[in-house]
Amino acid sequence: MTSDLLAPLDLAFWNIESAEHPMHLAALGVFTANSPTAGAHAAELLATRAAAVPGLRMRIRDVWLPDVRLPLAFGGATREPVADFEPFDHVRLHAPTADFHEVAGRLMERPLERGRPPWEAHVLPGRDGTSFAVLFKFHHALADGLRALTLAAAVMDPMDMPAPRPRPAEPPPRGLLGEVRRLPGLVRGTFSDLGRALDIGASVARTTLDASLGARSSAALTSEASGTRRTAGVLVDLDDVHRIRKTVGGTVNDVLIAVVAGALRRWLDERGDGSEGVAPRALIPVSKRRPRTAHPQGNRLSGYLMKLPVDDPDPLGRLRTVRTAMDRNKDAGPNRGAGAVALLADHVLPLGHRLGGPLVSQAARLWFDILVTSVPLPSLGLRLGGCPLAEIYPLAPLAHGQSLAVAVSTYRGSVHYGLVADAEAVPDLELLGKAVTREVEDLLEACAW
């Protein structure tokens, strides 16, 4: 495997990271143990199999000098294989615990080590011996949700999957003369890219302003970072979600977002903050990656922005509002809304990402108040050491100035909500998890009338 230049959005994630805001995404998988030593066996399997997965041997190296093969890499970074890769440095077996999420929260606080392949797997044996969990952490510059899933699946037990399409061969290095001959085309492309960037920038500014008008967040969602983390997970029956969707219309995703809005309303009211007038701006990431893409590395993301109708007391009213907003976003497309700010990364030179990263990280709260993202999972049952994966909770990174992020996945008949919060700003995250369950019950009851 050869080195390649980090895609612009990957480079942006690499440079906006700070100690209080590590840019890793994660997933907490809970497995049914087939023996008291299943957790220890799983840790050994993970380390052994990781050594054979090329994508897990890749580290990120900063580039400070121009390169003939990569003339625009100055100030950027490359993804390159590590010759002395030691998988046991990345897989750790922990002491038995009665609370997987309590341990996962502490582990989410720690940034990944930047000098080696930026991923970790933490095996957490259950104290009762009937289950164990694995927390996979991947830096967002190494993998987006889909790519992280592919890497994690590669260390699970083998299963029959469609063969990936072969990646086209990269052209040989052009050398300096070849790069000089390309200059006229590069200049034309630069002006074309500049026009597209200005168009996207204007759309981002306009829609961000529209979304900000009449929107009010809550102090519980936007606070100064403490660097601490807490996680929680909620299981919802997918059949219940389909029952709501068939009654009201829209998509499964519309229902899942409306559940977040209703849960936030209940949670804010119960903790005494109040939900009146609260309509936080939610960023809904949208993958622009094509299925079975020939080039799986690199983030391909845009997003939709919408005001969550937290202040609406009617569950069905909240769902209708979400559905209307999502339909409007889809009509405009992922290149036109405020969430398209991620696309601007493609129009910034590598050195600009390095110099501007700290400033960009401070500006997240100007665009949105909470992240609500969906992570796809295969419908096939996953196993590790013969132990079936029973639950899987995706965990998203927290942006600067935000206290809560929500990630959702569907797996084998259940919806898994993964909640990540700043532990000091949101010490009662479990109450929000209970509010998610009660919101689904309220929607079912409202649909029965």
GROMACS .gro file of C-alpha atoms in nm:
model
  449
    1MET     CA    1   0.000   0.000   0.000
    2THR     CA    2   0.141   0.339  -0.101
    3SER     CA    3   0.096   0.678   0.061
    4ASP     CA    4  -0.168   0.920  -0.062
    5LEU     CA    5  -0.254   1.281   0.006
    6LEU     CA    6  -0.527   1.343   0.263
    7ALA     CA    7  -0.852   1.461   0.109
    8PRO     CA    8  -0.933   1.825   0.196
    9LEU     CA    9  -1.209   1.740   0.445
   10ASP     CA   10  -0.989   1.476   0.610
   11LEU     CA   11  -0.719   1.740   0.645
   12ALA     CA   12  -0.971   1.980   0.797
   13PHE     CA   13  -1.068   1.720   1.061
   14TRP     CA   14  -0.699   1.657   1.132
   15ASN     CA   15  -0.630   2.025   1.195
   16ILE     CA   16  -0.938   2.135   1.393
   17GLU     CA   17  -0.871   1.877   1.666
   18SER     CA   18  -0.776   1.992   2.015
   19ALA     CA   19  -0.725   1.818   2.349
   20GLU     CA   20  -1.078   1.916   2.457
   21HIS     CA   21  -1.231   1.828   2.121
   22PRO     CA   22  -1.071   1.513   1.979
   23MET     CA   23  -1.201   1.436   1.631
   24HIS     CA   24  -1.250   1.063   1.660
   25LEU     CA   25  -1.575   0.884   1.596
   26ALA     CA   26  -1.647   0.555   1.768
   27ALA     CA   27  -1.883   0.263   1.807
   28LEU     CA   28  -1.957   0.064   2.120
   29GLY     CA   29  -2.050  -0.292   2.033
   30VAL     CA   30  -2.195  -0.527   2.294
   31PHE     CA   31  -2.143  -0.900   2.233
   32THR     CA   32  -2.305  -1.201   2.395
   33ALA     CA   33  -2.022  -1.398   2.559
   34ASN     CA   34  -1.999  -1.774   2.505
   35SER     CA   35  -1.751  -1.824   2.790
   36PRO     CA   36  -1.601  -1.630   3.084
   37THR     CA   37  -1.283  -1.576   2.880
   38ALA     CA   38  -1.462  -1.452   2.565
   39GLY     CA   39  -1.343  -1.094   2.617
   40ALA     CA   40  -0.976  -1.192   2.645
   41HIS     CA   41  -1.009  -1.412   2.337
   42ALA     CA   42  -1.172  -1.124   2.147
   43ALA     CA   43  -0.883  -0.890   2.231
   44GLU     CA   44  -0.632  -1.144   2.101
   45LEU     CA   45  -0.833  -1.196   1.782
   46LEU     CA   46  -0.862  -0.820   1.718
   47ALA     CA   47  -0.488  -0.764   1.745
   48THR     CA   48  -0.404  -1.065   1.529
   49ARG     CA   49  -0.652  -0.974   1.256
   50ALA     CA   50  -0.566  -0.601   1.259
   51ALA     CA   51  -0.213  -0.681   1.145
   52ALA     CA   52  -0.358  -0.815   0.818
   53VAL     CA   53  -0.584  -0.513   0.743
   54PRO     CA   54  -0.389  -0.259   0.531
   55GLY     CA   55  -0.620   0.030   0.626
   56LEU     CA   56  -0.535  -0.016   0.994
   57ARG     CA   57  -0.162   0.012   0.926
   58MET     CA   58  -0.194   0.367   0.793
   59ARG     CA   59  -0.071   0.667   0.988
   60ILE     CA   60  -0.102   1.035   0.904
   61ARG     CA   61   0.217   1.230   0.843
   62ASP     CA   62   0.239   1.608   0.814
   63VAL     CA   63   0.399   1.741   0.496
   64TRP     CA   64   0.599   2.063   0.522
   65LEU     CA   65   0.808   2.055   0.205
   66PRO     CA   66   0.681   2.062  -0.156
   67ASP     CA   67   0.687   1.728  -0.337
   68VAL     CA   68   0.733   1.678  -0.713
   69ARG     CA   69   0.464   1.409  -0.714
   70LEU     CA   70   0.235   1.608  -0.486
   71PRO     CA   71   0.317   1.974  -0.562
   72LEU     CA   72   0.018   2.113  -0.370
   73ALA     CA   73   0.084   1.909  -0.054
   74PHE     CA   74   0.285   2.183   0.121
   75GLY     CA   75   0.136   2.227   0.467
   76GLY     CA   76  -0.087   1.922   0.421
   77ALA     CA   77  -0.064   1.561   0.531
   78THR     CA   78  -0.042   1.216   0.376
   79ARG     CA   79  -0.179   0.879   0.475
   80GLU     CA   80   0.105   0.625   0.464
   81PRO     CA   81   0.171   0.266   0.576
   82VAL     CA   82   0.374   0.198   0.891
   83ALA     CA   83   0.652  -0.055   0.847
   84ASP     CA   84   0.686  -0.142   1.217
   85PHE     CA   85   0.312  -0.158   1.292
   86GLU     CA   86   0.243  -0.325   1.626
   87PRO     CA   87  -0.128  -0.414   1.656
   88PHE     CA   88  -0.108  -0.495   2.027
   89ASP     CA   89  -0.035  -0.124   2.086
   90HIS     CA   90  -0.385  -0.050   1.952
   91VAL     CA   91  -0.590  -0.319   2.126
   92ARG     CA   92  -0.633  -0.309   2.502
   93LEU     CA   93  -0.811  -0.551   2.735
   94HIS     CA   94  -0.965  -0.375   3.036
   95ALA     CA   95  -1.076  -0.499   3.376
   96PRO     CA   96  -1.433  -0.634   3.403
   97THR     CA   97  -1.702  -0.368   3.442
   98ALA     CA   98  -2.073  -0.353   3.517
   99ASP     CA   99  -2.124  -0.038   3.307
  100PHE     CA  100  -1.987  -0.036   2.953
  101HIS     CA  101  -2.097   0.323   2.887
  102GLU     CA  102  -1.930   0.457   3.200
  103VAL     CA  103  -1.594   0.325   3.081
  104ALA     CA  104  -1.660   0.426   2.719
  105GLY     CA  105  -1.720   0.785   2.828
  106ARG     CA  106  -1.378   0.807   2.992
  107LEU     CA  107  -1.211   0.649   2.689
  108MET     CA  108  -1.383   0.894   2.454
  109GLU     CA  109  -1.210   1.182   2.636
  110ARG     CA  110  -0.865   1.071   2.525
  111PRO     CA  111  -0.737   1.191   2.186
  112LEU     CA  112  -0.580   0.929   1.964
  113GLU     CA  113  -0.201   0.932   1.944
  114ARG     CA  114  -0.112   1.125   1.630
  115GLY     CA  115   0.228   0.963   1.569
  116ARG     CA  116   0.087   0.619   1.492
  117PRO     CA  117  -0.218   0.479   1.307
  118PRO     CA  118  -0.505   0.679   1.462
  119TRP     CA  119  -0.739   0.406   1.585
  120GLU     CA  120  -0.792   0.199   1.899
  121ALA     CA  121  -1.000  -0.098   2.012
  122HIS     CA  122  -1.084  -0.134   2.381
  123VAL     CA  123  -1.227  -0.467   2.500
  124LEU     CA  124  -1.447  -0.438   2.811
  125PRO     CA  125  -1.543  -0.771   2.972
  126GLY     CA  126  -1.875  -0.770   3.153
  127ARG     CA  127  -1.855  -0.830   3.525
  128ASP     CA  128  -2.129  -1.093   3.509
  129GLY     CA  129  -1.942  -1.293   3.242
  130THR     CA  130  -2.238  -1.307   3.003
  131SER     CA  131  -2.128  -1.026   2.773
  132PHE     CA  132  -1.838  -0.808   2.669
  133ALA     CA  133  -1.811  -0.482   2.475
  134VAL     CA  134  -1.565  -0.343   2.225
  135LEU     CA  135  -1.516   0.031   2.182
  136PHE     CA  136  -1.368   0.106   1.839
  137LYS     CA  137  -1.223   0.456   1.798
  138PHE     CA  138  -1.122   0.594   1.456
  139HIS     CA  139  -0.994   0.941   1.382
  140HIS     CA  140  -1.225   1.121   1.140
  141ALA     CA  141  -0.924   1.193   0.918
  142LEU     CA  142  -0.862   0.819   0.882
  143ALA     CA  143  -1.222   0.718   0.818
  144ASP     CA  144  -1.576   0.848   0.797
  145GLY     CA  145  -1.861   0.637   0.935
  146LEU     CA  146  -1.884   0.410   0.630
  147ARG     CA  147  -1.509   0.359   0.604
  148ALA     CA  148  -1.481   0.296   0.981
  149LEU     CA  149  -1.751   0.032   0.947
  150THR     CA  150  -1.553  -0.137   0.670
  151LEU     CA  151  -1.236  -0.139   0.880
  152ALA     CA  152  -1.416  -0.271   1.189
  153ALA     CA  153  -1.591  -0.541   0.988
  154ALA     CA  154  -1.252  -0.657   0.858
  155VAL     CA  155  -1.154  -0.775   1.209
  156MET     CA  156  -1.485  -0.947   1.279
  157ASP     CA  157  -1.543  -1.314   1.205
  158PRO     CA  158  -1.540  -1.382   0.828
  159MET     CA  159  -1.872  -1.366   0.648
  160ASP     CA  160  -1.982  -1.372   0.285
  161MET     CA  161  -1.981  -1.020   0.141
  162PRO     CA  162  -1.991  -0.887  -0.218
  163ALA     CA  163  -1.643  -0.844  -0.358
  164PRO     CA  164  -1.539  -0.476  -0.382
  165ARG     CA  165  -1.476  -0.326  -0.721
  166PRO     CA  166  -1.107  -0.305  -0.807
  167ARG     CA  167  -0.950   0.034  -0.749
  168PRO     CA  168  -0.820   0.187  -1.072
  169ALA     CA  169  -0.444   0.204  -1.103
  170GLU     CA  170  -0.294   0.541  -1.018
  171PRO     CA  171  -0.102   0.711  -1.299
  172PRO     CA  172   0.276   0.718  -1.256
  173PRO     CA  173   0.435   1.039  -1.122
  174ARG     CA  174   0.451   1.305  -1.389
  175GLY     CA  175   0.770   1.467  -1.275
  176LEU     CA  176   0.835   1.840  -1.277
  177LEU     CA  177   0.794   1.884  -1.656
  178GLY     CA  178   0.458   1.712  -1.651
  179GLU     CA  179   0.338   1.939  -1.372
  180VAL     CA  180   0.449   2.249  -1.565
  181ARG     CA  181   0.254   2.133  -1.871
  182ARG     CA  182  -0.055   2.094  -1.653
  183LEU     CA  183  -0.041   2.454  -1.527
  184PRO     CA  184  -0.284   2.608  -1.782
  185GLY     CA  185  -0.544   2.345  -1.697
  186LEU     CA  186  -0.479   2.392  -1.326
  187VAL     CA  187  -0.531   2.766  -1.358
  188ARG     CA  188  -0.861   2.717  -1.540
  189GLY     CA  189  -0.968   2.461  -1.281
  190THR     CA  190  -0.874   2.697  -1.000
  191PHE     CA  191  -1.098   2.973  -1.135
  192SER     CA  192  -1.381   2.722  -1.185
  193ASP     CA  193  -1.336   2.595  -0.830
  194LEU     CA  194  -1.330   2.951  -0.701
  195GLY     CA  195  -1.664   3.025  -0.864
  196ARG     CA  196  -1.816   2.709  -0.718
  197ALA     CA  197  -1.672   2.790  -0.374
  198LEU     CA  198  -1.825   3.140  -0.386
  199ASP     CA  199  -2.161   2.990  -0.484
  200ILE     CA  200  -2.149   2.738  -0.200
  201GLY     CA  201  -2.030   3.006   0.043
  202ALA     CA  202  -2.319   3.235  -0.047
  203SER     CA  203  -2.566   2.950  -0.006
  204VAL     CA  204  -2.417   2.857   0.332
  205ALA     CA  205  -2.437   3.214   0.456
  206ARG     CA  206  -2.794   3.261   0.336
  207THR     CA  207  -2.935   2.938   0.474
  208THR     CA  208  -2.743   2.970   0.802
  209LEU     CA  209  -2.900   3.311   0.850
  210ASP     CA  210  -3.245   3.173   0.765
  211ALA     CA  211  -3.203   2.886   1.012
  212SER     CA  212  -3.079   3.121   1.283
  213LEU     CA  213  -3.383   3.349   1.260
  214GLY     CA  214  -3.629   3.251   1.531
  215ALA     CA  215  -3.402   2.971   1.655
  216ARG     CA  216  -3.311   2.952   2.021
  217SER     CA  217  -3.089   2.688   2.169
  218SER     CA  218  -3.053   2.587   2.532
  219ALA     CA  219  -2.758   2.636   2.764
  220ALA     CA  220  -2.767   2.259   2.813
  221LEU     CA  221  -2.667   2.213   2.447
  222THR     CA  222  -2.407   2.489   2.413
  223SER     CA  223  -2.151   2.537   2.685
  224GLU     CA  224  -1.782   2.584   2.739
  225ALA     CA  225  -1.594   2.259   2.697
  226SER     CA  226  -1.466   2.071   3.000
  227GLY     CA  227  -1.300   1.800   2.791
  228THR     CA  228  -1.493   1.531   2.979
  229ARG     CA  229  -1.721   1.279   2.812
  230ARG     CA  230  -2.022   1.070   2.899
  231THR     CA  231  -2.201   0.823   2.672
  232ALA     CA  232  -2.537   0.647   2.679
  233GLY     CA  233  -2.723   0.409   2.452
  234VAL     CA  234  -3.092   0.356   2.378
  235LEU     CA  235  -3.260   0.067   2.196
  236VAL     CA  236  -3.583   0.127   2.002
  237ASP     CA  237  -3.787  -0.137   1.819
  238LEU     CA  238  -3.759  -0.073   1.444
  239ASP     CA  239  -4.112  -0.212   1.393
  240ASP     CA  240  -4.245   0.069   1.615
  241VAL     CA  241  -4.064   0.325   1.399
  242HIS     CA  242  -4.212   0.173   1.082
  243ARG     CA  243  -4.558   0.175   1.241
  244ILE     CA  244  -4.527   0.549   1.307
  245ARG     CA  245  -4.391   0.616   0.958
  246LYS     CA  246  -4.672   0.424   0.787
  247THR     CA  247  -4.933   0.614   0.987
  248VAL     CA  248  -4.793   0.965   0.941
  249GLY     CA  249  -4.587   0.936   0.623
  250GLY     CA  250  -4.233   1.050   0.552
  251THR     CA  251  -3.921   0.841   0.603
  252VAL     CA  252  -3.771   0.639   0.885
  253ASN     CA  253  -3.508   0.910   0.921
  254ASP     CA  254  -3.780   1.174   0.966
  255VAL     CA  255  -3.921   0.971   1.257
  256LEU     CA  256  -3.579   0.922   1.415
  257ILE     CA  257  -3.505   1.296   1.403
  258ALA     CA  258  -3.850   1.382   1.542
  259VAL     CA  259  -3.784   1.143   1.831
  260VAL     CA  260  -3.470   1.344   1.913
  261ALA     CA  261  -3.670   1.668   1.912
  262GLY     CA  262  -3.936   1.525   2.143
  263ALA     CA  263  -3.681   1.369   2.376
  264LEU     CA  264  -3.498   1.702   2.407
  265ARG     CA  265  -3.826   1.873   2.493
  266ARG     CA  266  -3.909   1.625   2.770
  267TRP     CA  267  -3.552   1.628   2.903
  268LEU     CA  268  -3.526   2.009   2.917
  269ASP     CA  269  -3.861   2.037   3.095
  270GLU     CA  270  -3.779   1.766   3.349
  271ARG     CA  271  -3.440   1.914   3.436
  272GLY     CA  272  -3.598   2.259   3.484
  273ASP     CA  273  -3.443   2.437   3.186
  274GLY     CA  274  -3.773   2.468   3.001
  275SER     CA  275  -3.845   2.404   2.634
  276GLU     CA  276  -4.057   2.710   2.556
  277GLY     CA  277  -3.925   2.885   2.246
  278VAL     CA  278  -3.637   2.636   2.208
  279ALA     CA  279  -3.562   2.541   1.845
  280PRO     CA  280  -3.194   2.437   1.824
  281ARG     CA  281  -3.029   2.410   1.484
  282ALA     CA  282  -2.945   2.049   1.404
  283LEU     CA  283  -2.681   1.950   1.149
  284ILE     CA  284  -2.782   1.632   0.965
  285PRO     CA  285  -2.473   1.499   0.780
  286VAL     CA  286  -2.528   1.359   0.431
  287SER     CA  287  -2.284   1.118   0.272
  288LYS     CA  288  -2.187   1.204  -0.086
  289ARG     CA  289  -2.002   0.877  -0.127
  290ARG     CA  290  -2.138   0.651  -0.400
  291PRO     CA  291  -2.213   0.289  -0.303
  292ARG     CA  292  -1.924   0.049  -0.367
  293THR     CA  293  -1.701   0.340  -0.458
  294ALA     CA  294  -1.369   0.250  -0.610
  295HIS     CA  295  -1.187   0.493  -0.379
  296PRO     CA  296  -1.319   0.437  -0.026
  297GLN     CA  297  -1.070   0.658   0.156
  298GLY     CA  298  -1.150   1.020   0.231
  299ASN     CA  299  -1.456   1.187   0.378
  300ARG     CA  300  -1.732   1.272   0.130
  301LEU     CA  301  -1.977   1.470   0.339
  302SER     CA  302  -2.224   1.753   0.311
  303GLY     CA  303  -2.524   1.810   0.533
  304TYR     CA  304  -2.868   1.953   0.596
  305LEU     CA  305  -2.951   2.213   0.857
  306MET     CA  306  -3.288   2.235   1.028
  307LYS     CA  307  -3.448   2.379   1.339
  308LEU     CA  308  -3.564   2.103   1.571
  309PRO     CA  309  -3.925   2.181   1.682
  310VAL     CA  310  -3.849   2.126   2.051
  311ASP     CA  311  -4.099   2.393   2.155
  312ASP     CA  312  -4.397   2.221   1.985
  313PRO     CA  313  -4.604   2.029   2.248
  314ASP     CA  314  -4.766   1.800   1.988
  315PRO     CA  315  -4.565   1.482   1.900
  316LEU     CA  316  -4.727   1.451   1.557
  317GLY     CA  317  -4.682   1.823   1.498
  318ARG     CA  318  -4.310   1.785   1.564
  319LEU     CA  319  -4.292   1.498   1.318
  320ARG     CA  320  -4.475   1.695   1.048
  321THR     CA  321  -4.238   1.988   1.098
  322VAL     CA  322  -3.934   1.763   1.066
  323ARG     CA  323  -4.075   1.597   0.756
  324THR     CA  324  -4.144   1.933   0.589
  325ALA     CA  325  -3.797   2.063   0.673
  326MET     CA  326  -3.626   1.749   0.544
  327ASP     CA  327  -3.830   1.755   0.222
  328ARG     CA  328  -3.724   2.116   0.171
  329ASN     CA  329  -3.360   2.025   0.230
  330LYS     CA  330  -3.375   1.734  -0.015
  331ASP     CA  331  -3.535   1.954  -0.281
  332ALA     CA  332  -3.251   2.205  -0.245
  333GLY     CA  333  -2.988   1.929  -0.242
  334PRO     CA  334  -2.680   1.881  -0.022
  335ASN     CA  335  -2.479   2.138  -0.219
  336ARG     CA  336  -2.703   2.434  -0.130
  337GLY     CA  337  -2.774   2.438   0.242
  338ALA     CA  338  -2.571   2.550   0.541
  339GLY     CA  339  -2.451   2.194   0.586
  340ALA     CA  340  -2.265   2.231   0.257
  341VAL     CA  341  -1.998   2.424   0.449
  342ALA     CA  342  -1.803   2.095   0.453
  343LEU     CA  343  -1.773   2.118   0.074
  344LEU     CA  344  -1.575   2.439   0.107
  345ALA     CA  345  -1.286   2.230   0.241
  346ASP     CA  346  -1.222   2.115  -0.117
  347HIS     CA  347  -1.137   2.473  -0.218
  348VAL     CA  348  -0.881   2.548   0.053
  349LEU     CA  349  -0.510   2.479   0.002
  350PRO     CA  350  -0.350   2.244   0.257
  351LEU     CA  351  -0.159   2.523   0.430
  352GLY     CA  352  -0.488   2.711   0.472
  353HIS     CA  353  -0.634   2.414   0.663
  354ARG     CA  354  -0.331   2.405   0.890
  355LEU     CA  355  -0.337   2.777   0.967
  356GLY     CA  356  -0.714   2.814   0.980
  357GLY     CA  357  -0.801   2.490   1.161
  358PRO     CA  358  -0.804   2.639   1.513
  359LEU     CA  359  -1.027   2.926   1.398
  360VAL     CA  360  -1.268   2.694   1.217
  361SER     CA  361  -1.301   2.473   1.525
  362GLN     CA  362  -1.418   2.774   1.726
  363ALA     CA  363  -1.688   2.857   1.471
  364ALA     CA  364  -1.895   2.538   1.485
  365ARG     CA  365  -2.154   2.691   1.719
  366LEU     CA  366  -2.215   2.965   1.462
  367TRP     CA  367  -2.352   2.702   1.219
  368PHE     CA  368  -2.534   2.451   1.438
  369ASP     CA  369  -2.621   2.362   1.798
  370ILE     CA  370  -2.642   1.982   1.786
  371LEU     CA  371  -2.529   1.704   1.554
  372VAL     CA  372  -2.780   1.432   1.463
  373THR     CA  373  -2.619   1.177   1.233
  374SER     CA  374  -2.713   0.838   1.091
  375VAL     CA  375  -2.452   0.563   1.048
  376PRO     CA  376  -2.536   0.271   0.813
  377LEU     CA  377  -2.482  -0.085   0.935
  378PRO     CA  378  -2.509  -0.418   0.752
  379SER     CA  379  -2.822  -0.623   0.810
  380LEU     CA  380  -2.612  -0.939   0.843
  381GLY     CA  381  -2.530  -1.045   1.197
  382LEU     CA  382  -2.170  -0.973   1.299
  383ARG     CA  383  -1.966  -1.201   1.527
  384LEU     CA  384  -1.633  -1.186   1.705
  385GLY     CA  385  -1.478  -1.511   1.821
  386GLY     CA  386  -1.812  -1.679   1.761
  387CYS     CA  387  -1.990  -1.432   1.992
  388PRO     CA  388  -2.283  -1.249   1.825
  389LEU     CA  389  -2.299  -0.870   1.821
  390ALA     CA  390  -2.619  -0.789   2.013
  391GLU     CA  391  -2.604  -0.408   2.031
  392ILE     CA  392  -2.406  -0.139   1.849
  393TYR     CA  393  -2.408   0.228   1.949
  394PRO     CA  394  -2.242   0.480   1.712
  395LEU     CA  395  -2.069   0.769   1.891
  396ALA     CA  396  -1.999   1.102   1.720
  397PRO     CA  397  -1.736   1.365   1.809
  398LEU     CA  398  -1.837   1.683   1.990
  399ALA     CA  399  -1.773   2.014   1.817
  400HIS     CA  400  -1.642   2.313   2.009
  401GLY     CA  401  -1.912   2.490   2.208
  402GLN     CA  402  -2.155   2.199   2.192
  403SER     CA  403  -2.248   1.963   2.473
  404LEU     CA  404  -2.438   1.688   2.296
  405ALA     CA  405  -2.418   1.479   1.977
  406VAL     CA  406  -2.659   1.206   1.866
  407ALA     CA  407  -2.576   0.920   1.630
  408VAL     CA  408  -2.827   0.659   1.512
  409SER     CA  409  -2.794   0.316   1.351
  410THR     CA  410  -3.037   0.038   1.269
  411TYR     CA  411  -2.917  -0.319   1.322
  412ARG     CA  412  -3.114  -0.643   1.308
  413GLY     CA  413  -3.458  -0.505   1.389
  414SER     CA  414  -3.356  -0.237   1.639
  415VAL     CA  415  -3.266   0.130   1.626
  416HIS     CA  416  -2.957   0.212   1.833
  417TYR     CA  417  -2.923   0.570   1.957
  418GLY     CA  418  -2.569   0.657   2.066
  419LEU     CA  419  -2.549   0.970   2.284
  420VAL     CA  420  -2.224   1.157   2.356
  421ALA     CA  421  -2.214   1.456   2.590
  422ASP     CA  422  -1.978   1.678   2.782
  423ALA     CA  423  -1.993   1.509   3.123
  424GLU     CA  424  -1.992   1.834   3.322
  425ALA     CA  425  -2.250   2.014   3.108
  426VAL     CA  426  -2.478   1.709   3.082
  427PRO     CA  427  -2.440   1.500   3.400
  428ASP     CA  428  -2.788   1.350   3.350
  429LEU     CA  429  -2.743   1.198   3.003
  430GLU     CA  430  -2.924   0.882   3.113
  431LEU     CA  431  -3.241   1.090   3.160
  432LEU     CA  432  -3.222   1.197   2.797
  433GLY     CA  433  -3.192   0.831   2.701
  434LYS     CA  434  -3.510   0.752   2.893
  435ALA     CA  435  -3.679   1.047   2.723
  436VAL     CA  436  -3.601   0.891   2.382
  437THR     CA  437  -3.788   0.574   2.482
  438ARG     CA  438  -4.085   0.770   2.617
  439GLU     CA  439  -4.104   0.984   2.303
  440VAL     CA  440  -4.143   0.673   2.087
  441GLU     CA  441  -4.424   0.561   2.319
  442ASP     CA  442  -4.593   0.901   2.288
  443LEU     CA  443  -4.574   0.887   1.908
  444LEU     CA  444  -4.723   0.536   1.903
  445GLU     CA  445  -5.004   0.648   2.131
  446ALA     CA  446  -5.071   0.955   1.916
  447CYS     CA  447  -5.083   0.737   1.603
  448ALA     CA  448  -5.335   0.505   1.766
  449TRP     CA  449  -5.598   0.781   1.795
   0.00000   0.00000   0.00000
